[in-house]
Short mmCIF file of C-alpha atoms in Angstrom, two decimals:
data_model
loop_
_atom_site.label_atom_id
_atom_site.label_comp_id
_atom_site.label_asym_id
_atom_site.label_seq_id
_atom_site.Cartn_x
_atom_site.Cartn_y
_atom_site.Cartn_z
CA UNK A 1 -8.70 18.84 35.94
CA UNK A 2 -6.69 15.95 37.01
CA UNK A 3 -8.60 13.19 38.98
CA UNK A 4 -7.34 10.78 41.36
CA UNK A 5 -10.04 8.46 42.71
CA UNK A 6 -9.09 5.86 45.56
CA UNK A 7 -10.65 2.22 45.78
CA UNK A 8 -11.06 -0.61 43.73
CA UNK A 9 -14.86 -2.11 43.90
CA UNK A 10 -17.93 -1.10 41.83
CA UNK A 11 -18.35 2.09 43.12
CA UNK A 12 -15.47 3.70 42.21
CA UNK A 13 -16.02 2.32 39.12
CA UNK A 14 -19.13 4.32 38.47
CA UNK A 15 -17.05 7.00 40.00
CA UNK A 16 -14.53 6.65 37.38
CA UNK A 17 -17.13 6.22 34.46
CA UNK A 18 -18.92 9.27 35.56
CA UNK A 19 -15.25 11.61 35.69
CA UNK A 20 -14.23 9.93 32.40
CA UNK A 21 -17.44 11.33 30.38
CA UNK A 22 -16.89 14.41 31.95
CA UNK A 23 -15.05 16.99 29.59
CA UNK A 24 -13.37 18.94 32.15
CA UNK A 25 -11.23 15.82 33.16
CA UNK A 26 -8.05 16.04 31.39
CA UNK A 27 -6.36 13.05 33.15
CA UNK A 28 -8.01 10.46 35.30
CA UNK A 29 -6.23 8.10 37.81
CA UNK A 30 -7.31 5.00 40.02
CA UNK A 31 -5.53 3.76 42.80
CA UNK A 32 -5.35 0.63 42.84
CA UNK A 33 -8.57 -0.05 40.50
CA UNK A 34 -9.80 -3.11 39.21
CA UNK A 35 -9.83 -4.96 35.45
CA UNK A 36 -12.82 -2.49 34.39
CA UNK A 37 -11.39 0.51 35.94
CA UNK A 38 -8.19 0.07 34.09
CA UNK A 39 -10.45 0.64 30.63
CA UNK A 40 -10.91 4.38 31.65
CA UNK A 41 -7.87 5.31 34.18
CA UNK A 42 -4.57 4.74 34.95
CA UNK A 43 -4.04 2.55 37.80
CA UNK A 44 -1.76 2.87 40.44
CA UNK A 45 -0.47 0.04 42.90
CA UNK A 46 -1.13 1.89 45.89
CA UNK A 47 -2.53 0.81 49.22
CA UNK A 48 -5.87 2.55 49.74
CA UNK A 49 -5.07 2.47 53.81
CA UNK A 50 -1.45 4.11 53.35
CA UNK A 51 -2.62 7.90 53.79
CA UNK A 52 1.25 9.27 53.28
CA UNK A 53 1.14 6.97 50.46
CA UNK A 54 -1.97 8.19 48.42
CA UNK A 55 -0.70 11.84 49.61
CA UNK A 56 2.56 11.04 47.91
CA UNK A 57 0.85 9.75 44.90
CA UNK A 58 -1.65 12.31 44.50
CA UNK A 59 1.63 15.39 44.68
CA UNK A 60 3.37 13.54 41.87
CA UNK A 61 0.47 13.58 39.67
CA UNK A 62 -0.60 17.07 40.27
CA UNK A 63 -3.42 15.81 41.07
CA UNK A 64 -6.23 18.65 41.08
CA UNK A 65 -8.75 16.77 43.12
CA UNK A 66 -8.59 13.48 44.83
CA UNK A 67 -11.86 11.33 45.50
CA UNK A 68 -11.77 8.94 48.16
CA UNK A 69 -14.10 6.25 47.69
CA UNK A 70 -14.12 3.66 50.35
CA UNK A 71 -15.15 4.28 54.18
CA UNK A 72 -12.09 2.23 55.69
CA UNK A 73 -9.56 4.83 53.88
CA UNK A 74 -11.75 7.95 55.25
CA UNK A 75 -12.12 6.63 58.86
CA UNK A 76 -8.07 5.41 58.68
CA UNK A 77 -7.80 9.47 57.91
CA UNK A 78 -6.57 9.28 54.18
CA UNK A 79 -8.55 12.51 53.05
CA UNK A 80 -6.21 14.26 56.21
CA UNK A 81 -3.02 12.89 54.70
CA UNK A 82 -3.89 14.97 51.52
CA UNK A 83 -5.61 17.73 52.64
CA UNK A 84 -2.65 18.58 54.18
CA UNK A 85 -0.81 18.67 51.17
CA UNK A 86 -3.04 21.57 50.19
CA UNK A 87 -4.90 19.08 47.68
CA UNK A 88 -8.33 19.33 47.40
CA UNK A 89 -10.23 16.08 48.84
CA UNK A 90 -13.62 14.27 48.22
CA UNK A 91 -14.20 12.71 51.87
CA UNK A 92 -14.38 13.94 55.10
CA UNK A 93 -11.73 13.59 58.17
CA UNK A 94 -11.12 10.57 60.37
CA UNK A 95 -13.28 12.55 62.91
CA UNK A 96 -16.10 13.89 60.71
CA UNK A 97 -15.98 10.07 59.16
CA UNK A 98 -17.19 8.61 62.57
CA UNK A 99 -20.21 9.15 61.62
CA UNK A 100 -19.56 5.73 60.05
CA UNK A 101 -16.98 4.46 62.12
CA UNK A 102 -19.22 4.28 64.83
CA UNK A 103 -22.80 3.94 64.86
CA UNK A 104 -22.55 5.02 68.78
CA UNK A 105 -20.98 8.22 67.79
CA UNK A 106 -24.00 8.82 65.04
CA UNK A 107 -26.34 8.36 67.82
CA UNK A 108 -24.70 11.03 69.38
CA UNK A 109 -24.51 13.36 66.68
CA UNK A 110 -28.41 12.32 66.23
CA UNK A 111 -29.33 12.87 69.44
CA UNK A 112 -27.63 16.59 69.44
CA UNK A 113 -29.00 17.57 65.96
CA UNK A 114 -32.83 16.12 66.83
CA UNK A 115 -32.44 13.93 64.13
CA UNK A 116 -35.27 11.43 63.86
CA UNK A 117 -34.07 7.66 64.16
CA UNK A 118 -34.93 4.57 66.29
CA UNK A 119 -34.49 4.35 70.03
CA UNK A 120 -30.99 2.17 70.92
CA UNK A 121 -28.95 1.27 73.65
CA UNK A 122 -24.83 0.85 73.51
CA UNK A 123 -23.27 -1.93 75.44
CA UNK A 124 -20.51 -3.44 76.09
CA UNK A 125 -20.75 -6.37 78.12
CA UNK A 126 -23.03 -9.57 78.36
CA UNK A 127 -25.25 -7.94 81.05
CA UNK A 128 -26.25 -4.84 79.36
CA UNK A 129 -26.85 -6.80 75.94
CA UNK A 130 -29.54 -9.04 77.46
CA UNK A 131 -30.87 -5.95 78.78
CA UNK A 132 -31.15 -4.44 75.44
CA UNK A 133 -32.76 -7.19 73.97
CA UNK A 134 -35.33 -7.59 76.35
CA UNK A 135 -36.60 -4.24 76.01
CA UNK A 136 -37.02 -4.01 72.42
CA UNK A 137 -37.52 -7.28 72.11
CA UNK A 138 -38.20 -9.22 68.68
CA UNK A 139 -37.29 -8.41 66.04
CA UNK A 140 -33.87 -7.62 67.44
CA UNK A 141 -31.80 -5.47 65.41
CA UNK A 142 -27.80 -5.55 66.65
CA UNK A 143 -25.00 -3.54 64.68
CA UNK A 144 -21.42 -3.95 65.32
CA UNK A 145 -20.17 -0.16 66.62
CA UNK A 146 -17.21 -0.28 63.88
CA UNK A 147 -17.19 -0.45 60.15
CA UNK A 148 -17.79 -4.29 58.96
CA UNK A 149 -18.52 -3.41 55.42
CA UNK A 150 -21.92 -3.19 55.06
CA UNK A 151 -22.41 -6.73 56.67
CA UNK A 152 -22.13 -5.93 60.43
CA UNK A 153 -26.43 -5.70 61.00
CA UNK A 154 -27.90 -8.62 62.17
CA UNK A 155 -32.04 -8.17 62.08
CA UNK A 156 -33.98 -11.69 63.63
CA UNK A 157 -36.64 -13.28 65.23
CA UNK A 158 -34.27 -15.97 67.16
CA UNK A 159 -32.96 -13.61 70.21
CA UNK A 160 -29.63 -16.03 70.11
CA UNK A 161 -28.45 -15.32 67.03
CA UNK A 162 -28.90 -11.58 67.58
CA UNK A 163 -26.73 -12.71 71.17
CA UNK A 164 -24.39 -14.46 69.42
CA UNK A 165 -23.55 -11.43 67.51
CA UNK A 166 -23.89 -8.71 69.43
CA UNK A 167 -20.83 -10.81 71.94
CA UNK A 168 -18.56 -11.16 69.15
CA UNK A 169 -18.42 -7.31 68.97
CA UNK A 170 -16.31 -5.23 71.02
CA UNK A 171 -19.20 -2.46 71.54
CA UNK A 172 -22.51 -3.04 69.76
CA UNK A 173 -25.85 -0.44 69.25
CA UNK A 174 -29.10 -2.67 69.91
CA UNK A 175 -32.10 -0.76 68.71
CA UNK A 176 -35.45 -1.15 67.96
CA UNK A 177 -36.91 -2.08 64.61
CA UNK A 178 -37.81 0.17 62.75
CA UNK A 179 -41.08 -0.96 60.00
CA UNK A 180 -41.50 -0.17 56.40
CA UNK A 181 -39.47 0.29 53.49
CA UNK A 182 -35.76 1.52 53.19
CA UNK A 183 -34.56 4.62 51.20
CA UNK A 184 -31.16 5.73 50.56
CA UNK A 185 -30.63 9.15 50.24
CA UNK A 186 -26.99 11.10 49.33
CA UNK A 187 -26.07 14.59 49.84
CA UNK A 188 -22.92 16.26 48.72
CA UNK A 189 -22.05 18.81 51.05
CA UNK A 190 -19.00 21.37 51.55
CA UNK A 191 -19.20 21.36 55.51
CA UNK A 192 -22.18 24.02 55.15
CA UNK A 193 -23.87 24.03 51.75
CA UNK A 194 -25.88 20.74 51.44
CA UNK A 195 -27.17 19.64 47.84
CA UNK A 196 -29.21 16.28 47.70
CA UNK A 197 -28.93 13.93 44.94
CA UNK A 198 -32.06 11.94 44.16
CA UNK A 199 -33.00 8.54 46.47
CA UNK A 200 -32.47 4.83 45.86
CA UNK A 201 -33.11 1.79 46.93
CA UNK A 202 -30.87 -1.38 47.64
CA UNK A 203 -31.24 -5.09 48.08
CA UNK A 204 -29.62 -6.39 51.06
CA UNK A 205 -30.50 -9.96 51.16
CA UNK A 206 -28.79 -12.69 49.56
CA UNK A 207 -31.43 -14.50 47.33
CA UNK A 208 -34.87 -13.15 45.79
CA UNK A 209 -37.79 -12.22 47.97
CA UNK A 210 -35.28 -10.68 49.99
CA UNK A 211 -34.46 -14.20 51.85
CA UNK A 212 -30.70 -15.21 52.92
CA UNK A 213 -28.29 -13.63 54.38
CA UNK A 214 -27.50 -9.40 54.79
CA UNK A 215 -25.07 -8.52 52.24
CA UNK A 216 -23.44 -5.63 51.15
CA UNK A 217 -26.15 -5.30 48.35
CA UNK A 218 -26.98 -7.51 45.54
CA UNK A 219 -29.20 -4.54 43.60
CA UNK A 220 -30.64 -1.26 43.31
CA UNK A 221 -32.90 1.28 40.94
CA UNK A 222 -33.85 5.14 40.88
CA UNK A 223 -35.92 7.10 40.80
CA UNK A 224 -38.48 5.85 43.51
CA UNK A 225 -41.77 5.89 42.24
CA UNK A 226 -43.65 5.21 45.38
CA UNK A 227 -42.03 7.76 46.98
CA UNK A 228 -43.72 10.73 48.34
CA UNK A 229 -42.36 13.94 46.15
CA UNK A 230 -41.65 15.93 48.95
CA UNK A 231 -39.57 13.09 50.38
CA UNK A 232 -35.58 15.23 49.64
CA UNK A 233 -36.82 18.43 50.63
CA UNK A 234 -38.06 16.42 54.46
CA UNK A 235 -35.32 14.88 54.51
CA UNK A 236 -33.22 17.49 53.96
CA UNK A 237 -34.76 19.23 56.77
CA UNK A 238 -35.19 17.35 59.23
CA UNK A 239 -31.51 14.89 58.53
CA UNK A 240 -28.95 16.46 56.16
CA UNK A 241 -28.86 19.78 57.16
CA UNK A 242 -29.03 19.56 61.28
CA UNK A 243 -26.38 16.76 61.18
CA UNK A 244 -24.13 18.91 58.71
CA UNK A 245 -24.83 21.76 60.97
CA UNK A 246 -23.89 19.84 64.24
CA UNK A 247 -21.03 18.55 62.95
CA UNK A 248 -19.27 22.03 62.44
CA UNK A 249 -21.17 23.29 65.44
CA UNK A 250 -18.24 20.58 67.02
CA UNK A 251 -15.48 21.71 65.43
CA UNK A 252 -15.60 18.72 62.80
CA UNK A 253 -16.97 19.81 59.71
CA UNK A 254 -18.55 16.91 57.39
CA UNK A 255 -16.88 17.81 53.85
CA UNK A 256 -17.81 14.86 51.41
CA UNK A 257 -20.78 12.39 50.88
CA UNK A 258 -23.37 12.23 53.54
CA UNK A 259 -25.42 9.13 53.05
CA UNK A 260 -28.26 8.32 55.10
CA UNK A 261 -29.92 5.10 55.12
CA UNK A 262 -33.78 6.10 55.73
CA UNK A 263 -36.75 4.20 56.79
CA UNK A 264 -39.95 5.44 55.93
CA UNK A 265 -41.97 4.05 58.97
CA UNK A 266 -45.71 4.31 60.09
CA UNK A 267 -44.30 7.39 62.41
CA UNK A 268 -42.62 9.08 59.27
CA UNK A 269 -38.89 9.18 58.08
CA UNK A 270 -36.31 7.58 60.26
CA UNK A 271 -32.23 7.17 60.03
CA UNK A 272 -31.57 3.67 59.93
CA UNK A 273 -27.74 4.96 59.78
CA UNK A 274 -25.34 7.57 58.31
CA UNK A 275 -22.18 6.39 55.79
CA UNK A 276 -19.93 8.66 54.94
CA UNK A 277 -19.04 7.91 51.62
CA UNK A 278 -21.32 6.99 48.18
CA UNK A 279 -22.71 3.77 48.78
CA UNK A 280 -22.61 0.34 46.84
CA UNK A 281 -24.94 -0.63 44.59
CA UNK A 282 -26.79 2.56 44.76
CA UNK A 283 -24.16 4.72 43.31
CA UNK A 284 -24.35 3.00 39.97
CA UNK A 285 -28.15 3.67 39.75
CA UNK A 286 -27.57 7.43 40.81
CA UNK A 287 -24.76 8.60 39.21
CA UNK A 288 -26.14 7.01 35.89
CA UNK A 289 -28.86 9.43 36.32
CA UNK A 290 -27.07 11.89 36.95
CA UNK A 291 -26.09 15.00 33.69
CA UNK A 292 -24.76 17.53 35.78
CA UNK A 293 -20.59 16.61 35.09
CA UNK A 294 -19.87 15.30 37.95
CA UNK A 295 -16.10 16.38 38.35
CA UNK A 296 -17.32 20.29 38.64
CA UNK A 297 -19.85 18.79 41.95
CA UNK A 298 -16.76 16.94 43.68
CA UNK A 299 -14.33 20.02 42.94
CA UNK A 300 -17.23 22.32 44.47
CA UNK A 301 -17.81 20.32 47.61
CA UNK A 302 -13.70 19.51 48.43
CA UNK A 303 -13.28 23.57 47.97
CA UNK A 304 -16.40 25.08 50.14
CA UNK A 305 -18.06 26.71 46.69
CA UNK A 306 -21.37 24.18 46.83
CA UNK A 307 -23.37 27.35 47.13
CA UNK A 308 -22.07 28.88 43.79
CA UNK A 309 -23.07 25.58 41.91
CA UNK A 310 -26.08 25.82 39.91
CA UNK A 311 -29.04 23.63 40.22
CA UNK A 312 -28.27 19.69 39.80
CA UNK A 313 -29.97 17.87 36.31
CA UNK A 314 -31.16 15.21 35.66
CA UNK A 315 -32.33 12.68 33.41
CA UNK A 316 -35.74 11.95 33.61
CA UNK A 317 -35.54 8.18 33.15
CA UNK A 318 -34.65 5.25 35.15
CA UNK A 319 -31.82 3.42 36.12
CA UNK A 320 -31.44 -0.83 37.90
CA UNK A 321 -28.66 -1.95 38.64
CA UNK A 322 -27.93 -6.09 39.55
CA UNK A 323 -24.92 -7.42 41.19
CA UNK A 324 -23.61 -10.46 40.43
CA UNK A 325 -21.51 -12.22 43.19
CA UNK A 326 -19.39 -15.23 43.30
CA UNK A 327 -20.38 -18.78 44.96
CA UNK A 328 -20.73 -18.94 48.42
CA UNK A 329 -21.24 -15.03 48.76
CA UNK A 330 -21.58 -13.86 51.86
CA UNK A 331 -19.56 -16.22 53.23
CA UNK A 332 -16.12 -16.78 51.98
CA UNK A 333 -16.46 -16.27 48.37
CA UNK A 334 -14.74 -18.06 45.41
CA UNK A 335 -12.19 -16.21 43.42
CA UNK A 336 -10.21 -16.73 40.44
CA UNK A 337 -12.97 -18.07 38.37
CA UNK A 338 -13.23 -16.34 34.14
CA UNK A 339 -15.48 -14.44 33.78
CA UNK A 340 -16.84 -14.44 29.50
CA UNK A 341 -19.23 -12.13 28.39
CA UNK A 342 -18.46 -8.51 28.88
CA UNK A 343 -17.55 -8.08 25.49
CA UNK A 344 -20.85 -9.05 24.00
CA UNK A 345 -22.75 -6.90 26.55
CA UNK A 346 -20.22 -3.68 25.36
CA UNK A 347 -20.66 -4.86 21.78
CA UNK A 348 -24.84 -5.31 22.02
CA UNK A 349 -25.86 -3.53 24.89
CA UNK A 350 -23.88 -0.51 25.18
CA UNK A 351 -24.69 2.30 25.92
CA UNK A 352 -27.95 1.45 27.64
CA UNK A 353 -26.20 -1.19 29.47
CA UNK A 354 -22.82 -1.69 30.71
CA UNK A 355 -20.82 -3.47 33.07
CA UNK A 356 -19.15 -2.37 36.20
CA UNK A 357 -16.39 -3.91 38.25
CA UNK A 358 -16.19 -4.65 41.09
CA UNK A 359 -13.83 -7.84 42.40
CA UNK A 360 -12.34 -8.63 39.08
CA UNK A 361 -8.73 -8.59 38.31
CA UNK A 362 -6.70 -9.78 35.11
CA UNK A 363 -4.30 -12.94 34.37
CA UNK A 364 -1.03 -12.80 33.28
CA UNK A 365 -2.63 -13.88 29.98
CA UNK A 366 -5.49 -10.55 29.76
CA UNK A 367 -8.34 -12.63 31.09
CA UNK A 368 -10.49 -11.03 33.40
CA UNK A 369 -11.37 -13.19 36.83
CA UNK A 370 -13.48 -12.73 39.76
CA UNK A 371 -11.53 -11.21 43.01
CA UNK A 372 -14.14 -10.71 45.50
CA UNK A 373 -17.64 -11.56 46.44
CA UNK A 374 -19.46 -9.02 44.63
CA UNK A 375 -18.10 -9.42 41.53
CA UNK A 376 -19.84 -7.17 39.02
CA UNK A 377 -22.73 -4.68 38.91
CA UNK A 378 -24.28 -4.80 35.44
CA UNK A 379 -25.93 -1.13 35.51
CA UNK A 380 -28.83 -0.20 32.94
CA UNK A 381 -30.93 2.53 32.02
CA UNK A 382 -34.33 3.58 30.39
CA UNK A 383 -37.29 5.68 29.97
CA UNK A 384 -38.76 3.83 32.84
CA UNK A 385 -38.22 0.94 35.57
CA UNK A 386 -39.61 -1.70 33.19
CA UNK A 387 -37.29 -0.53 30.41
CA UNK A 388 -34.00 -0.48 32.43
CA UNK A 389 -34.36 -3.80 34.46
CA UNK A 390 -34.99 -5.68 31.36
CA UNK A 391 -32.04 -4.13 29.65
CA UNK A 392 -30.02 -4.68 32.92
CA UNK A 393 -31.21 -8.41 32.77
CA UNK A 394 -30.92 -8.88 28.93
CA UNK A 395 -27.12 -8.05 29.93
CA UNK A 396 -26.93 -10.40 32.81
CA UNK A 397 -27.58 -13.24 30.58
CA UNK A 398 -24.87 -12.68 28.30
CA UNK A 399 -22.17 -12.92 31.10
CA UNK A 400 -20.87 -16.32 32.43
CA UNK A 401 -19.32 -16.66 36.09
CA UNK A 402 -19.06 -20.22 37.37
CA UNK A 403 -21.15 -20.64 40.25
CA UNK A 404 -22.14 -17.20 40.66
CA UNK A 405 -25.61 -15.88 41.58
CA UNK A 406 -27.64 -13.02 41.42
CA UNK A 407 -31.08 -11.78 42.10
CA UNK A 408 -33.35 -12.08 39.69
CA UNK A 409 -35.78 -9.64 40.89
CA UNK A 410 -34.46 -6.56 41.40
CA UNK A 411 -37.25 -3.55 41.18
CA UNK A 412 -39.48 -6.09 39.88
CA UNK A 413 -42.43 -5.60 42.18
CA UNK A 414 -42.10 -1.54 42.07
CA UNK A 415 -41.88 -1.50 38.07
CA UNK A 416 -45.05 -3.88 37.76
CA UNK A 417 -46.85 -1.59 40.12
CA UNK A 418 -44.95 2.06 38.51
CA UNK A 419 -46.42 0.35 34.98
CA UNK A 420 -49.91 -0.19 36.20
CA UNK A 421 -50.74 2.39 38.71
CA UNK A 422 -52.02 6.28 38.74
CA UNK A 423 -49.89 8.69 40.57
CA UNK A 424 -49.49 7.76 44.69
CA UNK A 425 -50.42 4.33 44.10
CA UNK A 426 -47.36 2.37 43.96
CA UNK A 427 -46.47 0.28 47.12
CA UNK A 428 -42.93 0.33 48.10
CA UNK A 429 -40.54 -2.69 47.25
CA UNK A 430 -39.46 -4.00 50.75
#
């Protein structure tokens, strides 16, 4: 099978990692990648955006499968530009993919499907905002409609701030909060067939004990051993399957990566929101768990055989991943700094650790430099929590980034508690 995975950032690097221990992957292609991606596929120098160019790209390379990573290509309808070349795509249409594009069109999808998630209002203007907020009141949680790259959610106590952002967005959700910890949960699904991977949880916040700033995520581990075991299965039947079922109940079958950001409240399990692609850091955690090939899974769900696949496997360990970003991350980041290191984590730490890129790119002279604000994601497993965060942090310390930062407790709390408790006890991490 030939691969052709689109994006550039830490996901797709896992993405690429995962298809390039896979057997059945003859030749593997990246468009346009990143300095770690370039280790295990060919990059290509292709805008992510241009739909008739990936199309283009994908037909010359014969490509057997294409993967679209990223949710800005799937909304911008990339996975339509080569589905219609009779290519098989990872990633739903433009229309199934507003179930990220707009969190107002998720609501509706929710509200059709009786999906469980937290009461909101959509407005547009000044009036209907203050509205909003005064009936939920604190703490206000306001989300930009469109995609903003995992940094459009502003959650506060100071009812200006959550103003302030919900005017500079052209149409904005305001919902209430919704208490207790978060869960991310994938599903691959074919349009019909829906097959659950196993749940994760992320770090949004900037700095440890989840202060700062919402980022796109500065962490994440699996499995979740706080979590109740029946957890998939309820989700599955109560989220994954209605929305997958609504979806081609309109005429806009969901064919891809259905991720839904859960909250396990006091009232039981509630959609924070849907993405429609694998999300960032949590893939890295996941798919390293993951020993079903992975290329055979993608192939299944882009062709409508899920149903014909046999039961997913798994390793029965533990995976953490931490991100390390550049200086001033969230805000604008600084690039262009070396980045030293990754060698002596591939020649030490491998293959219980390794690194993955994410905004990297290299000099005229080889050297690798940071490109972006999340700059790495150094990914780790073990027999249990305890065992891969210390590996993942062991390998943290040998890289050096000027100015960059990182969280220093990732799955700490949940891996003390996993270490000392008897099943049921654990408390959740956030």
């Amino acid at each position: 099978m030939k691969v052709l995975v689109i994006g550039g950032g830490a996901r797709e690097h896992a993405l690429c990692r995962s298809l390039s221990l896979d057997p059945d992957v003859t030749a593997l292609h990246c468009a346009p990648g990143n300095a770690g991606i370039a280790e295990v596929a060919e990059l290509h120098g292709v805008d992510a955006l241009d739909g008739t160019a990936v199309a283009e790209l994908a037909t010359g390379l014969q490509a057997d499968l294409v993967v679209v990573g990223p949710e800005a290509p799937l909304v911008a309808g990339v996975a339509d530009a080569v589905r219609d070349r009779g290519i098989p795509v990872f990633g739903p249409s433009a229309e199934a993919a507003q179930l990220e594009g707009s969190k107002a069109f998720a609501k509706d999808v929710m509200a059709a499907a009786a999906v469980p998630t937290a009461r909101s209002y959509v407005c547009t203007n000044a009036a209907e905002i203050d509205e909003a907020l005064d009936a939920f009141g604190a703490p206000y949680v306001v989300k930009d409609d469109g995609l903003a790259a995992g940094k459009g959610v502003v959650v506060t106590d100071d009812i200006e701030a959550a103003r302030a952002h919900a005017l500079a967005c052209d149409r904005v959700v305001i919902e209430e909060f919704l208490d207790g910890p978060e869960v991310s949960l994938f599903a691959v699904t074919d349009g019909r067939t829906v097959v659950p991977l196993q749940p994760a949880q992320d770090f949004k916040r900037a700095y440890d004990g989840d202060a700062g700033p919402n980022t796109g995520g500065m962490g994440a581990y699996s499995p979740l051993p706080w979590a109740d075991p029946k957890l998939v299965d309820e989700v599955m039947d109560t989220v994954l399957q209605p929305t997958v079922d609504e979806l081609r109940r309109r005429g806009t079958p969901f064919s891809g990566l259905l991720y839904a950001g859960l909250a396990i409240t006091s009232r039981g399990v509630r959609v924070i929101e849907f993405n429609a692609r694998f999300g960032d850091p949590e893939t890295q955690v996941v798919l390293a768990r993951l020993k079903t090939p992975l290329a055979g899974l993608l192939h299944a769900a882009a062709t409508g055989t899920l149903a014909a696949l046999p039961p997913l496997r798994w390793s029965d360990g533990a995976a953490v991943t931490v991100v390390i970003a550049s200086h001033n991350y969230p805000d604008t980041p600084r690039t262009g700094d070396p980045i030293k290191g990754l060698a002596d984590v591939a020649e030490q730490d491998a293959p219980t650790a390794y690194v993955l890129h994410a905004g990297t790119k290299r000099d005229a002279a080889g050297a690798v430099l940071s490109a972006g604000g999340r700059v790495l994601s150094v990914t780790a497993t073990g027999s249990d929590l305890t065992t891969a965060r210390g590996r993942a942090y062991r390998a943290v310390g040998r890289i050096s980034l000027d100015g960059s930062q990182h969280r220093t407790d990732i799955a700490a709390k949940v891996a003390d508690q996993a270490a000392g408790q008897t099943p049921g006890e654990a408390a959740p991490e956030a």
